[in-house]
XYZ file of C-alpha atoms in Angstrom:
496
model
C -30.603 53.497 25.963
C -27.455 53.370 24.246
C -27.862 50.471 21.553
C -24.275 48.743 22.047
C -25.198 48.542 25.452
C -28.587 46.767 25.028
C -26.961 44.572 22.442
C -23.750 43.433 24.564
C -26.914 42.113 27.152
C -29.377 40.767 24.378
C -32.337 42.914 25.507
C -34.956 43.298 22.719
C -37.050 46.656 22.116
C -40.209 46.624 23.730
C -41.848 50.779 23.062
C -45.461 51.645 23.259
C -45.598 48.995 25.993
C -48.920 49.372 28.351
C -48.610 47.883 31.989
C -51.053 45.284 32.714
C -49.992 44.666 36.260
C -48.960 47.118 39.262
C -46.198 45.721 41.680
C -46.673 47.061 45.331
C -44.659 46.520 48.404
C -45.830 43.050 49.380
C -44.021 41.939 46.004
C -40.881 43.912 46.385
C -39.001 40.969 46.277
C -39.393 40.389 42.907
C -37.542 43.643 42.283
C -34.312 42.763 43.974
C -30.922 43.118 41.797
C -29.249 40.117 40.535
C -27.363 41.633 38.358
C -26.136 44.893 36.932
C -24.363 47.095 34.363
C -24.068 50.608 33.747
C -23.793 52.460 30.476
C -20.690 55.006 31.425
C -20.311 57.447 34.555
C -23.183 59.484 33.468
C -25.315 57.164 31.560
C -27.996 54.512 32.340
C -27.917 51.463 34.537
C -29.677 48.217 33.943
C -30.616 45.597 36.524
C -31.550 42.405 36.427
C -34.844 41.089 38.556
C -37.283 38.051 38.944
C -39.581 39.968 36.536
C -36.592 41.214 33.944
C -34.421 44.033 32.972
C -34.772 47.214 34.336
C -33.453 50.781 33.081
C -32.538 53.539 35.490
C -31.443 57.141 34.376
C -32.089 60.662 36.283
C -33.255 63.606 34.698
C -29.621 65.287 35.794
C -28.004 62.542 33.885
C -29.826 62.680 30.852
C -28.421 66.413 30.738
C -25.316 65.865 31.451
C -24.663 62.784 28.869
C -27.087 64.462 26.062
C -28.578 61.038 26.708
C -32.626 60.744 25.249
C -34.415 57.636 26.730
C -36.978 56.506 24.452
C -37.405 53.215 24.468
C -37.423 50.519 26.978
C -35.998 47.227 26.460
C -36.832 43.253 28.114
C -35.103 39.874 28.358
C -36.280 36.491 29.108
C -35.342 35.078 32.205
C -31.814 32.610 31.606
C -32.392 29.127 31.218
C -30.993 28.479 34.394
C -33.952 30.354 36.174
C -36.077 28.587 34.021
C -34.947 25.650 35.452
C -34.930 26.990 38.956
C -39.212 27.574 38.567
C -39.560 24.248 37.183
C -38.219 22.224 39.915
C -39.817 24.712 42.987
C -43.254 24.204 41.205
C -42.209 20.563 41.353
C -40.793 20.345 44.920
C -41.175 22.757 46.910
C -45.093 23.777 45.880
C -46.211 20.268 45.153
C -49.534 19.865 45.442
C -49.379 15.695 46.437
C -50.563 14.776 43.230
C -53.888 16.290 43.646
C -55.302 17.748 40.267
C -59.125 18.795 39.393
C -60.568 16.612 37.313
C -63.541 17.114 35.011
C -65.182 16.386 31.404
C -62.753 16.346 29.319
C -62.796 19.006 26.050
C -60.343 18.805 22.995
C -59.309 21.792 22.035
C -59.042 23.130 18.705
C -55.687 22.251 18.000
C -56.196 18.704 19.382
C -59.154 18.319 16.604
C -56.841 20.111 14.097
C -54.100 17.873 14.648
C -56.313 14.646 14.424
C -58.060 15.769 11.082
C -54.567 16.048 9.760
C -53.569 12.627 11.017
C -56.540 10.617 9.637
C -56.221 12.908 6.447
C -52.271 12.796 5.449
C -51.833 8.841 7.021
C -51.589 6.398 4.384
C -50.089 3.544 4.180
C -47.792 2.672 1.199
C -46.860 -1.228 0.798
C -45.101 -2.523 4.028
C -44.634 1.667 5.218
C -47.113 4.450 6.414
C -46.774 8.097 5.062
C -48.022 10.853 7.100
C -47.975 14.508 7.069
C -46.663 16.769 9.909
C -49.024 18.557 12.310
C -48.538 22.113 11.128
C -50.711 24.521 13.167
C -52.695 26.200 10.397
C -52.318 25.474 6.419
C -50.188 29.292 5.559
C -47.350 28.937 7.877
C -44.541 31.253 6.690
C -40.967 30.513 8.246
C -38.526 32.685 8.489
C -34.721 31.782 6.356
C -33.518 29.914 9.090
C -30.123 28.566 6.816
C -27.911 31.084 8.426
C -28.530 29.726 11.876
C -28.551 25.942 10.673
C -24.705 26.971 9.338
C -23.463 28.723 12.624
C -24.471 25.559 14.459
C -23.062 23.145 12.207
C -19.372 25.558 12.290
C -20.030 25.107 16.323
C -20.642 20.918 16.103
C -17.418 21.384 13.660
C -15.219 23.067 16.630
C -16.610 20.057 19.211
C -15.526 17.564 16.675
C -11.693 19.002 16.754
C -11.841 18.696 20.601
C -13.286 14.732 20.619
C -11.862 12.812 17.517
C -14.633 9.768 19.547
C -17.557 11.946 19.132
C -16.369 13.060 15.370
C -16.119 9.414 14.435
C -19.450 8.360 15.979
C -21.284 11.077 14.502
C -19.944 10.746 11.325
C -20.638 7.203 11.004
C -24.701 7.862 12.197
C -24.517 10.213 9.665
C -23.321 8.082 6.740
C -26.259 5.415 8.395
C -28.560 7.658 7.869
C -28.079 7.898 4.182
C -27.836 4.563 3.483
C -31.304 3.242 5.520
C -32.682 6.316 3.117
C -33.463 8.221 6.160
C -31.670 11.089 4.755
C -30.885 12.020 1.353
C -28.747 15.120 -0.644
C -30.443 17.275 -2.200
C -29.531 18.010 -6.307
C -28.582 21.479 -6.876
C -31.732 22.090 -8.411
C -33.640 21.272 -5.291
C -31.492 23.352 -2.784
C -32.695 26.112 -5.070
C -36.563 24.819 -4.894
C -37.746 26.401 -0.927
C -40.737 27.207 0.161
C -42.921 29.243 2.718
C -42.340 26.129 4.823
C -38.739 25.386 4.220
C -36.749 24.730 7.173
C -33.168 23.898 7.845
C -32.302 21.939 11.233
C -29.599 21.780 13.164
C -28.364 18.744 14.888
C -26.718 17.322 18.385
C -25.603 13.809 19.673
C -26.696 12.334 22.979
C -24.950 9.337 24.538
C -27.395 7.436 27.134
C -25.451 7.319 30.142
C -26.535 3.382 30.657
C -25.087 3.206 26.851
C -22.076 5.524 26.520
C -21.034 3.695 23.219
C -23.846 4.836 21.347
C -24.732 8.566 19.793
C -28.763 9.347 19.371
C -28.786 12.187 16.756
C -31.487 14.851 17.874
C -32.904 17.435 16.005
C -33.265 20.771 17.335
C -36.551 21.986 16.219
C -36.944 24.003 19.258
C -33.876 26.352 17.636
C -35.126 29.924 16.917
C -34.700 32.289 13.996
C -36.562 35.557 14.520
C -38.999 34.398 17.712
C -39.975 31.616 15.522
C -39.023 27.281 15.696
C -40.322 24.544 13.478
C -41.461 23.031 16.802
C -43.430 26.861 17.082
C -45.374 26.124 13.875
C -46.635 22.657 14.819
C -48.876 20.944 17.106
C -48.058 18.442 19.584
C -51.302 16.379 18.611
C -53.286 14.077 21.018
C -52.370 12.030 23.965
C -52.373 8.739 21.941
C -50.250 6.819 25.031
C -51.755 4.661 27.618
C -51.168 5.357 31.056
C -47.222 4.332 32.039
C -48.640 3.339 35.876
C -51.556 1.494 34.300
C -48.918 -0.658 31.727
C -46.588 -1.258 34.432
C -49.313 -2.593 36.547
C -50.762 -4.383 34.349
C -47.221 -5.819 33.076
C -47.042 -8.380 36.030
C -50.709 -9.620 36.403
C -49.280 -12.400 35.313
C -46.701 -15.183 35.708
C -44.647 -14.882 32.317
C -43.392 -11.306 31.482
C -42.157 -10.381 28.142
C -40.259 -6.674 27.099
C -39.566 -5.714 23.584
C -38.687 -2.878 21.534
C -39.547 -0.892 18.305
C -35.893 -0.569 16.440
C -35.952 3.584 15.599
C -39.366 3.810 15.876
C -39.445 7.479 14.601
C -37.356 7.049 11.528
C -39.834 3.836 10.236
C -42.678 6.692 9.468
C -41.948 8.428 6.322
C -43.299 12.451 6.208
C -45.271 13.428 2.956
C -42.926 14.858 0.017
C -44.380 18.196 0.574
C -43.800 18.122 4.133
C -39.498 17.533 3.685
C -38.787 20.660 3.346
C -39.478 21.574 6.692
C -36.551 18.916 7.542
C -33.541 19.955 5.686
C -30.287 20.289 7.286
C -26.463 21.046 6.405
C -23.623 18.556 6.486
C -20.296 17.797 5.883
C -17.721 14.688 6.901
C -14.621 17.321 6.013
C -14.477 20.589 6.868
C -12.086 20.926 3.758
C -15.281 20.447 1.760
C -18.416 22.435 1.280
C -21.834 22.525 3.188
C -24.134 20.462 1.599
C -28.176 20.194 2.111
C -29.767 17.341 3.050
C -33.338 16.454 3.702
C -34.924 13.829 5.771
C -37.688 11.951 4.539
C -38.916 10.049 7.835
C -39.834 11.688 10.659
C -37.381 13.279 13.195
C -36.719 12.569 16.966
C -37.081 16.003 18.188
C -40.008 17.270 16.600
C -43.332 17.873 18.568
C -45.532 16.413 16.439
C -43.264 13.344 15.893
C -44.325 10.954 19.626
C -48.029 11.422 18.504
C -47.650 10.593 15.050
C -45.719 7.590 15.340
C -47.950 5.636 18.184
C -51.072 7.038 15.172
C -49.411 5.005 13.173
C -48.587 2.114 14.884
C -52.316 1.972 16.482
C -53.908 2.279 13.061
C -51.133 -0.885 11.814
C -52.845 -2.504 14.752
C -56.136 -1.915 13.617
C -55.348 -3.442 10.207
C -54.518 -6.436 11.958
C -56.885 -6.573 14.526
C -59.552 -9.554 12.349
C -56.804 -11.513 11.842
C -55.162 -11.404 15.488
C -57.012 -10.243 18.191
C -55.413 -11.061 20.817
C -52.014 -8.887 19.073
C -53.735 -6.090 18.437
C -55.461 -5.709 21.642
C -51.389 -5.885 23.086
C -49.739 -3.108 20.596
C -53.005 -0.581 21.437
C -52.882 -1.372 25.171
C -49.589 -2.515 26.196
C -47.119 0.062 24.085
C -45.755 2.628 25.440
C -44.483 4.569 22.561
C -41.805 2.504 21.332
C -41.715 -0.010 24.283
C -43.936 -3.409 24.062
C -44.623 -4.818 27.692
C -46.790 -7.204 27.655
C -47.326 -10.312 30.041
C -49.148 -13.839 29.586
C -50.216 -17.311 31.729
C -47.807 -19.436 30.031
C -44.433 -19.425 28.081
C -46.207 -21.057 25.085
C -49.048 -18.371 25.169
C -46.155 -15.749 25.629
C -44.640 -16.807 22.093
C -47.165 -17.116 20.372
C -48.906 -13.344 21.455
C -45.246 -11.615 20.695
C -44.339 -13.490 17.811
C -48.326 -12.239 16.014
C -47.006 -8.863 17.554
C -44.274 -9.367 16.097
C -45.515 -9.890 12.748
C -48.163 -7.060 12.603
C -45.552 -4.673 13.091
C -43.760 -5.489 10.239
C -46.676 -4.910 8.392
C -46.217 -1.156 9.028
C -42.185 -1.125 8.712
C -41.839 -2.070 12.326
C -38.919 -4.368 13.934
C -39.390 -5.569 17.068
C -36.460 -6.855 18.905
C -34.424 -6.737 22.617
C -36.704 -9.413 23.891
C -36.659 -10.150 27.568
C -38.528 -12.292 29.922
C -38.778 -13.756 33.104
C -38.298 -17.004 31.708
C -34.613 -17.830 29.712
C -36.566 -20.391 27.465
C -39.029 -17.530 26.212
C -35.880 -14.697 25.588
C -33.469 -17.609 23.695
C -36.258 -18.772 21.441
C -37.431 -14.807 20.982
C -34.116 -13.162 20.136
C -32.846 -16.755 18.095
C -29.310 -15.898 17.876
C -29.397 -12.409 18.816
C -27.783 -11.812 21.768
C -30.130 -8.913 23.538
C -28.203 -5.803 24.662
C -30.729 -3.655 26.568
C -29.044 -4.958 29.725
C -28.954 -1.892 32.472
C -26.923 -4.176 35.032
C -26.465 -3.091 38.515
C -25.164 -6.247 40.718
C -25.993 -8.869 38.746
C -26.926 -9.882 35.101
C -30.498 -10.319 35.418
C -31.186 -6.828 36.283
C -33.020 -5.056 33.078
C -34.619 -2.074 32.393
C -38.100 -1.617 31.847
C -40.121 1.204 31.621
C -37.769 3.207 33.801
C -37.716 0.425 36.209
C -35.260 -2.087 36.913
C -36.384 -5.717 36.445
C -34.726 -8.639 38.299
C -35.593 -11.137 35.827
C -34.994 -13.823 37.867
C -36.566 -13.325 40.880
C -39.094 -11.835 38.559
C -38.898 -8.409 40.770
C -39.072 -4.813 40.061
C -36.192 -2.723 42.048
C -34.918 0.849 42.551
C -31.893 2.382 41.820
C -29.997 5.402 43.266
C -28.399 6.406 39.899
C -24.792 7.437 40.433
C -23.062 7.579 37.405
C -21.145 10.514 37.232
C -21.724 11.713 40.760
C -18.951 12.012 43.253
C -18.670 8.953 44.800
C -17.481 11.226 47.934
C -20.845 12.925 48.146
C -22.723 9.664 48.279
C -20.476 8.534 51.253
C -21.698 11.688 53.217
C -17.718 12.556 52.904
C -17.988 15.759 50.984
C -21.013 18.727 50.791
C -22.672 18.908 47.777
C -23.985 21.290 45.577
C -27.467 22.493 44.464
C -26.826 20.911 41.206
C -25.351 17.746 42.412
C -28.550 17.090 45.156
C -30.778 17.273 42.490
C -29.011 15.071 40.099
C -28.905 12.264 42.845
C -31.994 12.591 45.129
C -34.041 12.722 41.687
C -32.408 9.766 39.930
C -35.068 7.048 41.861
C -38.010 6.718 39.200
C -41.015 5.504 41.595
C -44.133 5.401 39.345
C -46.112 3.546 41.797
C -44.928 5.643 45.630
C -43.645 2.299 46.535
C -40.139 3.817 47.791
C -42.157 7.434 49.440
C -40.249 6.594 52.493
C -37.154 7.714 50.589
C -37.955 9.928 47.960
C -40.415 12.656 50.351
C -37.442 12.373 52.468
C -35.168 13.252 49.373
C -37.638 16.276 48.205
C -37.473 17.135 51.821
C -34.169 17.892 51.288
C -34.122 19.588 48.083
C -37.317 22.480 49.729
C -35.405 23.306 52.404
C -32.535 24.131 49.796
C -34.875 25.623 47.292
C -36.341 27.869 50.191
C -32.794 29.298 51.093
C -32.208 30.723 47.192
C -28.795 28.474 46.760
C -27.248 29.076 43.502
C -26.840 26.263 41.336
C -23.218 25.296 41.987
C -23.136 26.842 45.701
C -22.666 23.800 48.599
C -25.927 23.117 50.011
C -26.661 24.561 53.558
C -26.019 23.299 57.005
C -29.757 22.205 57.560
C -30.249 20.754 54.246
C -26.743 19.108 54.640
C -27.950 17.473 58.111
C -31.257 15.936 56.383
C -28.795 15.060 53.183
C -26.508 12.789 55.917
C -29.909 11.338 57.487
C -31.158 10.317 54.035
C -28.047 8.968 53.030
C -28.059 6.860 55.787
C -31.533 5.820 55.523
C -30.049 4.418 52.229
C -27.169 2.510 53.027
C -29.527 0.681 56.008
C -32.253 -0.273 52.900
């Protein structure tokens, strides 16, 4: 195949390939053209399929064009498609939340990956050090500065179109420095890499509940060569408790308290010979040069990072646990990662459980704050002067979020929410169609843990199969059977 062509579509060589798997008719499906694009009048053609790229070229051609075919070329599937799978597996071939169960094994990684937290974890004053969960002890990375640049030029171009999102970012960045989360390198270390050396590049995310405020993000999924720092590490054990068994257990009784873990990631400081792995470029000017930086805590956006911080914070716990019990027993049972939900049989027992919590946690570099309660008493005397500002209002003040759920904290009930934010308000009035994209954004905005609100949400995946089944594109209007259901949904909605 002609190489600008196979280039210009990103296909990647793929000779001395031996099938593993023959297609017959009752899959011909799969082999239906999505897209296509030819190589010149006599050349080859390439077509894209559910299973790929595929090259075409006759004999005749080949002799007319001088063209010699000797290599055949693939492509992954576009995110997009990726996407499409995802949900169908979700929706449309659900399997009611029926899964085999059996004796459960830890695999070798999972062992790996807990030798290497009990073995790097130590803790160091008030702090812990720990060392990240690299999948074998010779990974070599690839140069992956090159990459790390073109994505920083890229953030550069997004800053010149929002001066907001410039100034935000640029601010985080100059936070980051001064909480020592990040520090520039000398210009003797820039020259000191490694087999494990890795540069990152970055992103912002605004919460939609909290448009004022950036989260920086790492991208250690980003690829150089096939290969991601996320690709070289381990994900590590399942350290969480059960989010349906915390929520239920949040309201077994009368006094409810929330909390959270200020930047829980960033309190955990990575090994010195692990911060390599976690450089990155930066610049406030674009009239100055790229500089290297290098974090020295651990990174939202790593794999390894959710395990390793709730290690952490259990074994902090654990420190704790012969001097208050009843504390401990709350951080190893009633976290959820960053989130402390806890609930006792009196405001007086409520205070004193989250203050000890309170105060083991900042044995390991911890700060709990954003207290809330169903009782005003127990949030004013937790938060002192603070005023709390996880409020996720919808009608009224009381309404907070916890766990995904909405909290009326004072009639001490937990709601659901049809998310709307930056939906047309014309498709939730049933007064305009909308599209593939836009039913999925709404109908799966209601977070029901517990099936409590099945009467709506089966009817909203209802919906969303009969689209799936018709092969809508993404930003194509929904059909006129799936539109029908969408009106009877919506109206089951405004009648709740």
């Amino acid at each position: 195949m002609n190489k600008s062509l196979a280039d210009r579509l990103g296909l990647k060589d793929y000779s001395s390939a031996i099938p593993q798997l023959l297609i017959g008719l009752d899959n011909a499906h799969l082999g239906v053209a999505k897209r296509t694009a030819a190589d010149g009048r006599c050349g080859p053609a390439v077509v894209l399929t559910k299973l790929g790229w595929l090259v075409y070229c006759s004999g005749s051609a080949r002799k007319k064009s001088g063209f010699e075919c000797h290599h055949t070329f693939y492509t992954q599937l576009e995110t997009e498609e990726s996407l499409e799978n995802l949900v169908k597996k979700h929706i449309v071939d659900e399997a009611l939340g029926v899964n085999l169960t059996g004796r459960h094994v830890d695999s070798v990684d999972v062992a790996r990956a807990k030798d290497l937290l009990e073995q790097t974890t130590v803790r160091m004053g008030n702090r812990f050090v720990t060392g990240l969960l690299w999948r074998n002890d010779h990974m070599l990375l690839p140069d992956s500065r090159k990459m790390a640049e073109k994505r920083l030029l890229t953030l550069e171009k997004k800053f010149d179109r929002d001066a907001d999102f410039r100034k935000q970012y640029t601010y985080l960045m100059a936070e980051y420095e001064s909480k020592a989360y990040a520090r520039r390198l000398s210009d003797e270390e820039v020259l000191q890499r490694g087999n494990r050396t890795w540069y990152l590049p970055r992103f912002g995310v605004c919460n939609a509940n909290k448009p004022e405020k950036l989260r920086l993000v790492f991208d250690a999924a980003a690829q150089v060569e096939g290969v991601s720092l996320n690709s070289a590490l381990l994900n590590g054990p399942d350290l969480c408790q059960p989010l349906n068994t915390i929520l239920m257990k949040f309201r077994q009784k009368p006094i409810g308290v929330c909390g959270d873990i200020v930047e829980m990631f960033h309190q955990v400081q990575v090994r010195r010979e692990d911060q390599n792995a976690q450089r990155f470029l930066w610049r406030s000017n674009t009239n100055e040069d790229i500089r290297e930086y290098m974090m020295s805590v651990m990174t939202f956006g790593a794999t390894c990072s959710p395990c390793s911080a709730q290690f952490v914070k259990n074994r902090n716990a654990e420190d704790f646990r012969d001097v208050f019990p009843n504390a401990a027993n709350a951080i190893l049972n009633n976290h959820y990662v960053d989130d402390f939900v806890h609930c006792s049989n009196s405001p007086e027992e409520a205070m004193q459980t989250t203050n000890e919590v309170r105060s083991i946690h900042q044995q390991g570099g911890f700060e709990l704050k954003l207290f809330v309660s169903n009782v005003k008493e127990v949030s004013e005397r937790l938060n002192g002067d603070k005023i709390t500002t996880n409020d996720f209002s919808l009608d009224k003040d009381s309404f907070q979020k916890v766990l995904g759920m909405y909290w009326d904290t004072a009639k001490d009930n937990l709601r659901f929410a049809l998310l709307r934010g930056k939906v047309d308000k014309a498709i939730v009035r049933g007064e305009r169609r909308p599209t593939k994209r836009e039913a999925l954004s709404i109908a799966m905005s209601v977070f029901d843990p517990f099936g409590l609100a099945s009467e709506f949400t089966i009817a909203a995946k209802l919906v969303l199969q009969a689209v799936w089944r018709k092969g809508v594109r993404w930003d194509e209007k929904i059909p006129d059977d799936a539109y029908q259901m969408w009106l009877k949904w919506l109206n089951m909605l405004k009648q709740t």
